[in-house]
Amino acid sequence: MARGGTRFRLRRARGRLRRRGQRGVVAVVGTLLSLLVFFALFGIFLTQYVPLWMDDNEAAFTAQTQESFANLKSEMDLQATFGTAPVLSTPFVMSSQGIAIFAQPTAGTLNFIPDQPGVFANVTTSIGPGDSHAFYQNYTLGTLHMDLPNRYFTPQEFELEDDGVIQSQSDTHELLDFPPILSYNITGTNVGVTLGLFQMVGNATQAISSGTEQVYSHFKTAQTYYVQAPTGTTFTATYTIGTHYACAWQQFFNESYRTSGFPVANATLTPNTCVASMQTAQDVVLTLRGLSSCDLIVAAFQMVVGVGVE
């Protein structure tokens, strides 16, 4: 009887151990499955959701930069036109939003270069104000440039030069988002043109930060030159831009006179197609013949990036 009871107790003990072992295996398998589900969802989050989220963040950063350049240009136009508000400031957001732990913000680099080789503007007319000798104005242009090295959205570059805001994705994919002063005035047989040259001077500056940088435009001077052809005659004006964004300027010049009603036969554009020029500055030359008048606005600004105005 004692032996039978012992065997019975041993069988019961072994049964309990098997059941405990099965429960332990089930717990381990359940934990592993939970981890697999977690890592699968985490992987989807990293490979799908984070890029989409950062793409939206960088797209918003690009839009903010475009808006800042537009506001700065608009303020400079007002300063040159009315000669008021001698100092205005424009905030530039310097980085995108990030995703905590998973993705760092994308930082932009803002550069002001007062004297860049090959970057200039020139206006020449075959007669001068008051029917004087040929007129000639040439200026070295300062440039305000911002580089957005986006990792998820398309990398972008923005530049303000000669009152025009250029947005670029490559050396042939460029657009003059906000054009400079250039308008055509056509009344019967009288054809006039109004254009502006904006020069930016100051100390070369580079800004890299995670916050906001202020860009100050300090209005210095503005001069207006008026060239009028004697009755029954016309003259020729040549507008030359030296730039690293030749495609943007070429496209703008081409559209400016073709959509204005200006006689196409009286205009010559060189080059007449897009020419890549990111590494070496390229001259873009617009020649307008048969003009009755030309208004030229020449304005100078001192630019400061950071705190305070000199």
GROMACS .gro file of C-alpha atoms in nm:
model
  310
    1MET     CA    1   0.000   0.000   0.000
    2ALA     CA    2   0.284   0.238   0.078
    3ARG     CA    3   0.452   0.165  -0.256
    4GLY     CA    4   0.131   0.229  -0.450
    5GLY     CA    5   0.073   0.557  -0.268
    6THR     CA    6   0.427   0.670  -0.345
    7ARG     CA    7   0.391   0.590  -0.715
    8PHE     CA    8   0.061   0.778  -0.721
    9ARG     CA    9   0.218   1.083  -0.559
   10LEU     CA   10   0.508   1.072  -0.808
   11ARG     CA   11   0.269   1.056  -1.104
   12ARG     CA   12   0.076   1.353  -0.965
   13ALA     CA   13   0.400   1.550  -0.916
   14ARG     CA   14   0.515   1.472  -1.270
   15GLY     CA   15   0.175   1.584  -1.403
   16ARG     CA   16   0.199   1.911  -1.215
   17LEU     CA   17   0.550   1.968  -1.352
   18ARG     CA   18   0.436   1.902  -1.710
   19ARG     CA   19   0.147   2.143  -1.672
   20ARG     CA   20   0.378   2.408  -1.525
   21GLY     CA   21   0.626   2.350  -1.807
   22GLN     CA   22   0.352   2.391  -2.067
   23ARG     CA   23   0.239   2.713  -1.902
   24GLY     CA   24   0.601   2.837  -1.903
   25VAL     CA   25   0.641   2.757  -2.274
   26VAL     CA   26   0.317   2.935  -2.356
   27ALA     CA   27   0.435   3.242  -2.161
   28VAL     CA   28   0.770   3.248  -2.345
   29VAL     CA   29   0.604   3.205  -2.686
   30GLY     CA   30   0.352   3.477  -2.604
   31THR     CA   31   0.631   3.714  -2.500
   32LEU     CA   32   0.826   3.642  -2.819
   33LEU     CA   33   0.518   3.699  -3.033
   34SER     CA   34   0.450   4.026  -2.853
   35LEU     CA   35   0.808   4.136  -2.915
   36LEU     CA   36   0.781   4.039  -3.281
   37VAL     CA   37   0.462   4.242  -3.318
   38PHE     CA   38   0.624   4.536  -3.137
   39PHE     CA   39   0.937   4.531  -3.354
   40ALA     CA   40   0.726   4.497  -3.670
   41LEU     CA   41   0.519   4.801  -3.575
   42PHE     CA   42   0.833   4.987  -3.467
   43GLY     CA   43   0.998   4.907  -3.799
   44ILE     CA   44   0.695   5.036  -3.990
   45PHE     CA   45   0.705   5.352  -3.778
   46LEU     CA   46   1.075   5.409  -3.855
   47THR     CA   47   1.062   5.328  -4.225
   48GLN     CA   48   0.722   5.473  -4.317
   49TYR     CA   49   0.587   5.719  -4.062
   50VAL     CA   50   0.907   5.901  -3.965
   51PRO     CA   51   1.001   5.984  -4.329
   52LEU     CA   52   0.648   6.109  -4.400
   53TRP     CA   53   0.647   6.317  -4.082
   54MET     CA   54   0.989   6.467  -4.154
   55ASP     CA   55   0.894   6.527  -4.517
   56ASP     CA   56   0.606   6.743  -4.393
   57ASN     CA   57   0.837   6.920  -4.146
   58GLU     CA   58   1.094   7.002  -4.412
   59ALA     CA   59   0.827   7.109  -4.661
   60ALA     CA   60   0.696   7.351  -4.399
   61PHE     CA   61   1.053   7.473  -4.336
   62THR     CA   62   1.096   7.537  -4.710
   63ALA     CA   63   0.768   7.731  -4.721
   64GLN     CA   64   0.875   7.941  -4.420
   65THR     CA   65   1.204   8.027  -4.591
   66GLN     CA   66   1.027   8.124  -4.911
   67GLU     CA   67   0.790   8.348  -4.714
   68SER     CA   68   1.080   8.517  -4.531
   69PHE     CA   69   1.255   8.599  -4.860
   70ALA     CA   70   0.929   8.731  -5.004
   71ASN     CA   71   0.873   8.955  -4.701
   72LEU     CA   72   1.230   9.086  -4.712
   73LYS     CA   73   1.205   9.169  -5.082
   74SER     CA   74   0.867   9.337  -5.032
   75GLU     CA   75   1.004   9.554  -4.752
   76MET     CA   76   1.306   9.656  -4.962
   77ASP     CA   77   1.074   9.749  -5.251
   78LEU     CA   78   0.874   9.974  -5.020
   79GLN     CA   79   1.189  10.132  -4.881
   80ALA     CA   80   1.322  10.206  -5.230
   81THR     CA   81   0.989  10.336  -5.361
   82PHE     CA   82   0.895  10.566  -5.073
   83GLY     CA   83   1.231  10.624  -4.903
   84THR     CA   84   1.067  10.564  -4.566
   85ALA     CA   85   1.121  10.317  -4.282
   86PRO     CA   86   1.501  10.335  -4.298
   87VAL     CA   87   1.548  10.009  -4.105
   88LEU     CA   88   1.323   9.703  -4.131
   89SER     CA   89   1.381   9.352  -4.002
   90THR     CA   90   1.265   9.015  -4.130
   91PRO     CA   91   1.280   8.693  -3.923
   92PHE     CA   92   1.425   8.380  -4.079
   93VAL     CA   93   1.350   8.042  -3.919
   94MET     CA   94   1.679   7.851  -3.926
   95SER     CA   95   1.570   7.489  -3.880
   96SER     CA   96   1.279   7.256  -3.935
   97GLN     CA   97   1.083   7.075  -3.669
   98GLY     CA   98   1.226   6.738  -3.567
   99ILE     CA   99   1.086   6.421  -3.409
  100ALA     CA  100   1.199   6.364  -3.053
  101ILE     CA  101   1.449   6.074  -3.028
  102PHE     CA  102   1.386   5.957  -3.386
  103ALA     CA  103   1.491   6.247  -3.614
  104GLN     CA  104   1.694   6.562  -3.562
  105PRO     CA  105   1.574   6.894  -3.707
  106THR     CA  106   1.719   6.998  -4.043
  107ALA     CA  107   1.931   7.312  -4.004
  108GLY     CA  108   1.967   7.578  -4.273
  109THR     CA  109   2.266   7.799  -4.344
  110LEU     CA  110   2.217   8.170  -4.412
  111ASN     CA  111   2.496   8.363  -4.588
  112PHE     CA  112   2.525   8.728  -4.680
  113ILE     CA  113   2.799   8.792  -4.937
  114PRO     CA  114   2.845   9.161  -5.028
  115ASP     CA  115   3.094   9.106  -5.311
  116GLN     CA  116   3.074   8.781  -5.507
  117PRO     CA  117   3.291   8.746  -5.820
  118GLY     CA  118   3.089   8.747  -6.141
  119VAL     CA  119   2.765   8.859  -5.974
  120PHE     CA  120   2.668   9.207  -6.096
  121ALA     CA  121   2.403   9.415  -6.273
  122ASN     CA  122   2.454   9.658  -6.558
  123VAL     CA  123   2.226   9.889  -6.755
  124THR     CA  124   2.343  10.064  -7.070
  125THR     CA  125   2.139  10.292  -7.296
  126SER     CA  126   2.246  10.436  -7.630
  127ILE     CA  127   2.154  10.788  -7.512
  128GLY     CA  128   2.156  10.935  -7.163
  129PRO     CA  129   1.925  11.155  -6.954
  130GLY     CA  130   1.855  11.488  -7.120
  131ASP     CA  131   1.957  11.351  -7.460
  132SER     CA  132   2.318  11.326  -7.340
  133HIS     CA  133   2.581  11.072  -7.438
  134ALA     CA  134   2.537  10.698  -7.381
  135PHE     CA  135   2.437  10.606  -7.028
  136TYR     CA  136   2.612  10.332  -6.827
  137GLN     CA  137   2.551  10.200  -6.475
  138ASN     CA  138   2.728   9.895  -6.329
  139TYR     CA  139   2.700   9.754  -5.976
  140THR     CA  140   2.851   9.464  -5.787
  141LEU     CA  141   2.553   9.295  -5.627
  142GLY     CA  142   2.541   9.158  -5.277
  143THR     CA  143   2.358   8.828  -5.230
  144LEU     CA  144   2.163   8.678  -4.943
  145HIS     CA  145   2.168   8.300  -4.975
  146MET     CA  146   2.005   8.025  -4.770
  147ASP     CA  147   2.081   7.657  -4.815
  148LEU     CA  148   1.830   7.394  -4.697
  149PRO     CA  149   2.001   7.050  -4.703
  150ASN     CA  150   1.672   6.863  -4.664
  151ARG     CA  151   1.704   6.488  -4.603
  152TYR     CA  152   1.346   6.382  -4.676
  153PHE     CA  153   1.203   6.673  -4.879
  154THR     CA  154   1.392   6.793  -5.189
  155PRO     CA  155   1.700   7.001  -5.094
  156GLN     CA  156   1.648   7.368  -5.178
  157GLU     CA  157   1.847   7.687  -5.222
  158PHE     CA  158   1.713   8.042  -5.202
  159GLU     CA  159   1.893   8.359  -5.306
  160LEU     CA  160   1.805   8.726  -5.308
  161GLU     CA  161   2.000   8.918  -5.572
  162ASP     CA  162   1.914   9.242  -5.750
  163ASP     CA  163   1.565   9.246  -5.592
  164GLY     CA  164   1.481   8.899  -5.727
  165VAL     CA  165   1.420   8.589  -5.513
  166ILE     CA  166   1.542   8.269  -5.675
  167GLN     CA  167   1.449   7.917  -5.565
  168SER     CA  168   1.668   7.634  -5.692
  169GLN     CA  169   1.668   7.254  -5.670
  170SER     CA  170   1.954   7.199  -5.917
  171ASP     CA  171   2.165   7.397  -6.162
  172THR     CA  172   1.890   7.374  -6.426
  173HIS     CA  173   1.580   7.352  -6.205
  174GLU     CA  174   1.548   7.715  -6.098
  175LEU     CA  175   1.265   7.963  -6.064
  176LEU     CA  176   1.250   8.338  -6.000
  177ASP     CA  177   0.977   8.317  -5.736
  178PHE     CA  178   0.948   8.691  -5.677
  179PRO     CA  179   1.077   8.902  -5.969
  180PRO     CA  180   1.253   9.239  -5.952
  181ILE     CA  181   1.122   9.570  -6.082
  182LEU     CA  182   1.088   9.527  -6.459
  183SER     CA  183   0.779   9.650  -6.640
  184TYR     CA  184   0.691   9.760  -6.992
  185ASN     CA  185   0.479  10.063  -7.069
  186ILE     CA  186   0.327  10.054  -7.417
  187THR     CA  187   0.102  10.335  -7.541
  188GLY     CA  188   0.047  10.336  -7.915
  189THR     CA  189   0.390  10.360  -8.076
  190ASN     CA  190   0.558  10.474  -7.755
  191VAL     CA  191   0.737  10.193  -7.577
  192GLY     CA  192   0.888  10.248  -7.232
  193VAL     CA  193   1.053  10.026  -6.974
  194THR     CA  194   1.093  10.064  -6.596
  195LEU     CA  195   1.357   9.862  -6.416
  196GLY     CA  196   1.546   9.857  -6.088
  197LEU     CA  197   1.896   9.780  -5.968
  198PHE     CA  198   1.929   9.691  -5.599
  199GLN     CA  199   2.271   9.677  -5.436
  200MET     CA  200   2.328   9.517  -5.095
  201VAL     CA  201   2.639   9.608  -4.895
  202GLY     CA  202   2.771   9.526  -4.549
  203ASN     CA  203   2.989   9.272  -4.374
  204ALA     CA  204   3.001   8.914  -4.498
  205THR     CA  205   2.807   8.701  -4.249
  206GLN     CA  206   2.714   8.337  -4.200
  207ALA     CA  207   2.440   8.225  -3.961
  208ILE     CA  208   2.371   7.869  -3.843
  209SER     CA  209   2.136   7.822  -3.549
  210SER     CA  210   1.837   7.627  -3.425
  211GLY     CA  211   1.623   7.933  -3.365
  212THR     CA  212   1.539   8.246  -3.563
  213GLU     CA  213   1.775   8.499  -3.717
  214GLN     CA  214   1.679   8.857  -3.794
  215VAL     CA  215   1.786   9.009  -4.126
  216TYR     CA  216   1.792   9.389  -4.123
  217SER     CA  217   1.765   9.598  -4.440
  218HIS     CA  218   1.900   9.948  -4.380
  219PHE     CA  219   1.791  10.179  -4.662
  220LYS     CA  220   2.077  10.404  -4.774
  221THR     CA  221   2.002  10.584  -5.099
  222ALA     CA  222   1.782  10.571  -5.407
  223GLN     CA  223   1.834  10.745  -5.739
  224THR     CA  224   1.609  10.761  -6.042
  225TYR     CA  225   1.739  10.811  -6.394
  226TYR     CA  226   1.500  10.897  -6.677
  227VAL     CA  227   1.604  10.856  -7.039
  228GLN     CA  228   1.372  11.005  -7.303
  229ALA     CA  229   1.426  10.976  -7.679
  230PRO     CA  230   1.386  11.293  -7.886
  231THR     CA  231   1.057  11.312  -8.076
  232GLY     CA  232   1.047  11.074  -8.370
  233THR     CA  233   1.349  10.871  -8.254
  234THR     CA  234   1.411  10.565  -8.041
  235PHE     CA  235   1.705  10.421  -7.850
  236THR     CA  236   1.837  10.086  -7.725
  237ALA     CA  237   1.876   9.965  -7.366
  238THR     CA  238   2.078   9.663  -7.253
  239TYR     CA  239   2.018   9.495  -6.915
  240THR     CA  240   2.288   9.250  -6.806
  241ILE     CA  241   2.284   9.022  -6.501
  242GLY     CA  242   2.587   8.823  -6.389
  243THR     CA  243   2.457   8.532  -6.183
  244HIS     CA  244   2.495   8.172  -6.071
  245TYR     CA  245   2.127   8.120  -6.154
  246ALA     CA  246   2.125   8.191  -6.527
  247CYS     CA  247   1.829   7.961  -6.598
  248ALA     CA  248   1.603   8.150  -6.358
  249TRP     CA  249   1.694   8.492  -6.500
  250GLN     CA  250   1.678   8.372  -6.861
  251GLN     CA  251   1.329   8.234  -6.809
  252PHE     CA  252   1.214   8.552  -6.632
  253PHE     CA  253   1.349   8.788  -6.900
  254ASN     CA  254   1.200   8.574  -7.175
  255GLU     CA  255   0.853   8.573  -7.019
  256SER     CA  256   0.869   8.941  -6.918
  257TYR     CA  257   0.871   9.084  -7.268
  258ARG     CA  258   0.676   8.808  -7.443
  259THR     CA  259   0.375   8.846  -7.213
  260SER     CA  260   0.381   9.228  -7.199
  261GLY     CA  261   0.301   9.310  -7.559
  262PHE     CA  262   0.654   9.434  -7.625
  263PRO     CA  263   0.748   9.384  -7.993
  264VAL     CA  264   0.927   9.049  -7.987
  265ALA     CA  265   1.137   9.141  -8.292
  266ASN     CA  266   1.286   9.431  -8.090
  267ALA     CA  267   1.417   9.208  -7.810
  268THR     CA  268   1.726   8.987  -7.798
  269LEU     CA  269   1.807   8.752  -7.509
  270THR     CA  270   2.146   8.587  -7.462
  271PRO     CA  271   2.154   8.301  -7.386
  272ASN     CA  272   1.811   8.219  -7.526
  273THR     CA  273   1.791   7.881  -7.348
  274CYS     CA  274   1.869   7.751  -7.001
  275VAL     CA  275   2.244   7.733  -6.928
  276ALA     CA  276   2.370   7.564  -6.610
  277SER     CA  277   2.590   7.806  -6.415
  278MET     CA  278   2.599   7.703  -6.047
  279GLN     CA  279   2.979   7.675  -6.034
  280THR     CA  280   3.073   7.962  -6.267
  281ALA     CA  281   2.877   8.284  -6.295
  282GLN     CA  282   2.705   8.335  -6.629
  283ASP     CA  283   2.599   8.663  -6.795
  284VAL     CA  284   2.236   8.692  -6.905
  285VAL     CA  285   2.184   8.985  -7.143
  286LEU     CA  286   1.850   9.138  -7.244
  287THR     CA  287   1.865   9.396  -7.525
  288LEU     CA  288   1.557   9.609  -7.595
  289ARG     CA  289   1.541   9.820  -7.912
  290GLY     CA  290   1.289  10.081  -8.027
  291LEU     CA  291   1.244  10.238  -7.683
  292SER     CA  292   1.091  10.580  -7.629
  293SER     CA  293   1.176  10.602  -7.259
  294CYS     CA  294   1.349  10.419  -6.976
  295ASP     CA  295   1.308  10.468  -6.601
  296LEU     CA  296   1.593  10.328  -6.392
  297ILE     CA  297   1.568  10.302  -6.012
  298VAL     CA  298   1.900  10.243  -5.836
  299ALA     CA  299   1.879  10.167  -5.461
  300ALA     CA  300   2.143  10.075  -5.203
  301PHE     CA  301   2.088   9.885  -4.879
  302GLN     CA  302   2.313   9.788  -4.592
  303MET     CA  303   2.232   9.435  -4.479
  304VAL     CA  304   2.291   9.296  -4.131
  305VAL     CA  305   2.229   8.936  -4.027
  306GLY     CA  306   2.187   8.900  -3.651
  307VAL     CA  307   2.119   9.151  -3.376
  308GLY     CA  308   2.147   9.523  -3.437
  309VAL     CA  309   2.218   9.750  -3.731
  310GLU     CA  310   2.549   9.922  -3.794
   0.00000   0.00000   0.00000
